[in-house]
Amino acid sequence: MRNGGPDESGAKLVGRMVRFALGVVLALVVVPMVIVVVASVSAGSRLTFPPQGFSLSPYATLLESTVIRAALGRSLIVGLMVVAIGLAVGVPATIALVRYRPRFRIGFGVYLLLGVATPLIATAFAFLVLYTRAGVLGSLWPIALAITVANLPFLMFSVASALTNLDTSLEEAAATLGAESVQTFLFVTLPGMMPGILSGTIMIFVLGISEFLISLLLTTIDSQTLPIAIFASLRGPPPPEFAAAAGIYVVLASLVVITLTSFKTTEQFFYRND
Amino acid sequence: MLESDQGGRSSDVPFGWRIVDAVVALRRFARIDRLERLRPYIMLAPAVLLVSLLAIGLLYLGWLSAHAFDAFLFEQGPFSFEQYRRLIELPSGPFYRQTLYRTLWISILVTVVSLVMGMPVAYFIVRTRSRVLRVATLVLLLVPFLMGEIVRAFGWFLVLGNQGLLAWVQSWFGFSGGILGTELAVIVGMMQVSIPLATLLILPAITRIPPLGASPSRVWRHVLVPLARPGIAGGAAVVLLLNLAEFDMPAILGLGRLPFVANVIRDVYTLQANLYLGSAFSLVLLMISTLLVLGLLIAGGAQRRSRRVRSEAGG
Amino acid sequence: MVAGPSGELGSDSTTPIVELIGAVKRYGEVAAIDNVDLAIRPRELFTLLGPSGSGKTTVLRTIAGLVSLSEGRILIDGVDVRRTPTYERNIGMVFQSLALFPHMTVFDNIAFPLRMRRRGRSEIAGRVKDVLEIVRLPDIAERRVQELSGGQQQRVALARSLVYDPKLLLLDEPLGALDRQLREEMQLEIVRLHREIDVTIINVTHDQVEALILSDRIGVMQEGRIVQVGTSEEIYSRPSTRFVAEFMGRANVIDGTARLDGTRSWVETDGGVAIEVAELDSALVDKPCAAVVRAEDIEIHAVGASPGEESTGLSGTVMLRAFEGETVYYEIEVTGIGRSLKVAARVGAFDPGEPVRVAWDTNRVTVVRMDDRAGI
């Protein structure tokens, strides 16, 4: 290839463009996150900028607020339900799709993506009419079911990626060494899939506790989850304890992402080096 | 063989094995092996059933949308296209149509901008030699996705709000006038998750492209964009789907003045308690989004052009 | 004891430990193994040799029960194992990828088969220690598998498949990924283990040198069939088909038609050259066949220095010369035989372009039938 002047200046231009885009994107991503965290440790009864001082009082207020505590509790319950349903349903399905290659494999795969392929508002409304008809609005488990449907593929992708990387000869070796299928699964397949299951679990748990639109339509005033409570607070300048609630989400999401990326597999999941 | 070995078991076998043995024996007793052929389908069944809840919900949506609704008696009327007519005709038709157009153009704009901004970021992640920078960038891109829609809106509200960061910066320079309530605010808010998502989704496509000897600008123009096309189309589809269902940014950063389809559907439900009209509008959005996504995937799958470009660039 | 039909089976030493009878495995239309009959004797080190895709690994996997046959039977110790799942066959197998469990220590890897057999803690500890000594790797029991070198991993994989004293050990090209030095070291290790332990080994490889070094007997596979079974010596010196001759190394395979006239027998090429042969299977007479002459059996003479009368002499031209250490490799074009001859000679006195005469002992020429299938 040529190594002329125009290309070299072109290279510099591309480099500069990449850096510029990176800067803009990171600013867009980071600034609101930082502001939430700053606001969550601000003094004063209303959130304004610049803060009138720093204190942990928003978190103290949050702990005192029965409304927020109850909402937080419901969100955690929903998150745990999403994990339980997701694991029970998603892990066997992923193993079946990846390992047993059933007929209509692609068809099954596409069908299980339905929750992602449908705009979230349509998903939410579909569950709304279904649950209205069934008369189960107001409970938490129907919300968890709906959220699981919408987020199941994230768990399945994570598990599938771990399973695909797992050498099938490990399972065959276990068989030659005297392990029948239950023991092969327990002692070889499951430990091999564990990183994928773990990161998938963490991911759908966080997605479950931060889910908004489905909860908005499916919760009643008595079954509000935390994101809905935060939404309700945003009619004017929000009270600081809600900044603390939002701050919890930012910190939690950051911790989770850092944990996930410290698993080698997750980095490989996004950045395969083969 | 194993059976003969079992006679010689020692007594210091750990207790945990008894449980495993019990499970194995139970399996043998139930003769689950007979179901060998059915096993994948049995394992898929719970997931299929779960997703079928949504499928049934969507079908029910279609059923409701094709019926009249008496708002006074609160009763289902006969089979009719009344709901769809109301989405088009006066008095409210223009409002619904305007909402749909706004949702579409802002979503598509945000998707396009996200891809344009996401490509260089993905390129940076793939090509940077520093593992720390790569991981740090990945972390920062993933966080907004996991912290949830409402927290993102909350953050932007604090940035763009009346007494927020932007107003403070502006007052330093002696002018005022926030962007809250404008399309710009909504678009900026949507970008926070759209760009990271676009970046992460096109990352595998960009990774697959081998580094060539050519100068970066040539690589960029002739190889990177055409080769990554199927991946980009897939990423675009997912980002677009996310954007089409946007709720928080129009509600909070748009101050409710610039509603998206999701906002209107929710209002129809909470204010009019009309599941029928909401169903119709949901279905319209679902159909439009499905068409757009299929179009994108087909455009991405059309390899002929990209192959020609590749052979030109390969030289 | 009542004398019954079992008396006819003869003594134990001749009962095969593994026997395949008419074994066929089809994947869709393609037969991965096609009507294979094979009997492995107790205590022998048998190698299945063939190019990739010849079905040798499939044979091994059917013996292990990882693949079920489409047709035919497999007997292990005289018992049909159709209904015996892999985990009850009590077979040791070392995989190409070794398949060591990455989440376990060396100890746990080797203890795995013993735990599956529910042996007690003290017995497991003792046996693992013993087998690690047998493969000459004491003191690494607590290490993680990834921390080991390639050679150590090989030994651990061997130890894991030997610790429960299987009668049969299957090796699926475990040495393929090693560099040459380590591979030769492990080959000798396997020979040593085979001598020390009471075990029958079936080894699969595409490396004919490895097969010749290791094996008591070799079975050569081609396109799903076993084309020849014999000792290393037999396979090397008396290949039964054209494919075996070509696969076993530098052999000149000269196509032609077998002729017999009184006491004289020869192979006549399409170009009219007669290759004299000492022996000829009468079934081959007037049939297409090939004369096989090994590269190291050919002598080169300068034109003029006439060879003895009992040798075949052909004139040719040196096309290529390559120095290889102990020998010098030549390619010599001889008109009328359709291809240039490969010669591994001890002397390097001939230059490319030089006319020479080539000769060999007719006793060293083997006549082989053409392969059943075209392709090679």
PDB file of C-alpha atoms in Angstrom, chain A residues 167 169-170 172-181 183 187-188 191-192, chain C residues 61 66 86-87 91 95 97 99-101 103-104 113 116-118 160 164:
ATOM      1  CA  ASP A 167     -14.608 -28.164  25.397  1.00  0.00           C
ATOM      2  CA  SER A 169     -14.312 -33.527  25.202  1.00  0.00           C
ATOM      3  CA  LEU A 170     -14.338 -32.626  28.923  1.00  0.00           C
ATOM      4  CA  GLU A 172     -16.720 -37.181  27.099  1.00  0.00           C
ATOM      5  CA  ALA A 173     -13.642 -37.608  29.257  1.00  0.00           C
ATOM      6  CA  ALA A 174     -15.827 -37.624  32.366  1.00  0.00           C
ATOM      7  CA  ALA A 175     -17.911 -40.396  30.783  1.00  0.00           C
ATOM      8  CA  THR A 176     -14.875 -42.544  30.016  1.00  0.00           C
ATOM      9  CA  LEU A 177     -13.708 -42.018  33.594  1.00  0.00           C
ATOM     10  CA  GLY A 178     -16.928 -43.509  34.918  1.00  0.00           C
ATOM     11  CA  ALA A 179     -19.274 -40.561  35.429  1.00  0.00           C
ATOM     12  CA  GLU A 180     -22.830 -41.031  34.181  1.00  0.00           C
ATOM     13  CA  SER A 181     -24.783 -37.995  33.004  1.00  0.00           C
ATOM     14  CA  GLN A 183     -22.344 -36.619  37.728  1.00  0.00           C
ATOM     15  CA  PHE A 187     -18.867 -32.040  38.372  1.00  0.00           C
ATOM     16  CA  VAL A 188     -17.804 -31.002  34.879  1.00  0.00           C
ATOM     17  CA  PRO A 191     -18.450 -25.770  37.001  1.00  0.00           C
ATOM     18  CA  GLY A 192     -17.379 -25.017  33.439  1.00  0.00           C
TER      19      GLY A 192
ATOM     20  CA  ARG C  61     -14.809 -43.434  19.836  1.00  0.00           C
ATOM     21  CA  LEU C  66     -18.935 -42.117  22.618  1.00  0.00           C
ATOM     22  CA  THR C  86     -19.335 -45.349  28.147  1.00  0.00           C
ATOM     23  CA  TYR C  87     -19.190 -44.895  31.905  1.00  0.00           C
ATOM     24  CA  ILE C  91     -11.909 -47.930  29.539  1.00  0.00           C
ATOM     25  CA  PHE C  95      -8.129 -37.217  24.296  1.00  0.00           C
ATOM     26  CA  SER C  97      -7.133 -32.031  23.755  1.00  0.00           C
ATOM     27  CA  ALA C  99      -9.545 -32.870  28.401  1.00  0.00           C
ATOM     28  CA  LEU C 100      -8.070 -32.239  31.820  1.00  0.00           C
ATOM     29  CA  PHE C 101     -10.676 -30.545  34.014  1.00  0.00           C
ATOM     30  CA  HIS C 103     -11.299 -26.122  37.451  1.00  0.00           C
ATOM     31  CA  MET C 104      -9.616 -28.927  39.390  1.00  0.00           C
ATOM     32  CA  PRO C 113     -12.383 -41.680  38.227  1.00  0.00           C
ATOM     33  CA  MET C 116     -16.816 -41.938  40.457  1.00  0.00           C
ATOM     34  CA  ARG C 117     -16.124 -45.476  41.679  1.00  0.00           C
ATOM     35  CA  ARG C 118     -16.774 -44.349  45.260  1.00  0.00           C
ATOM     36  CA  ARG C 160      -5.860 -40.045  35.177  1.00  0.00           C
ATOM     37  CA  TYR C 164      -8.325 -47.151  38.014  1.00  0.00           C
TER      38      TYR C 164
END
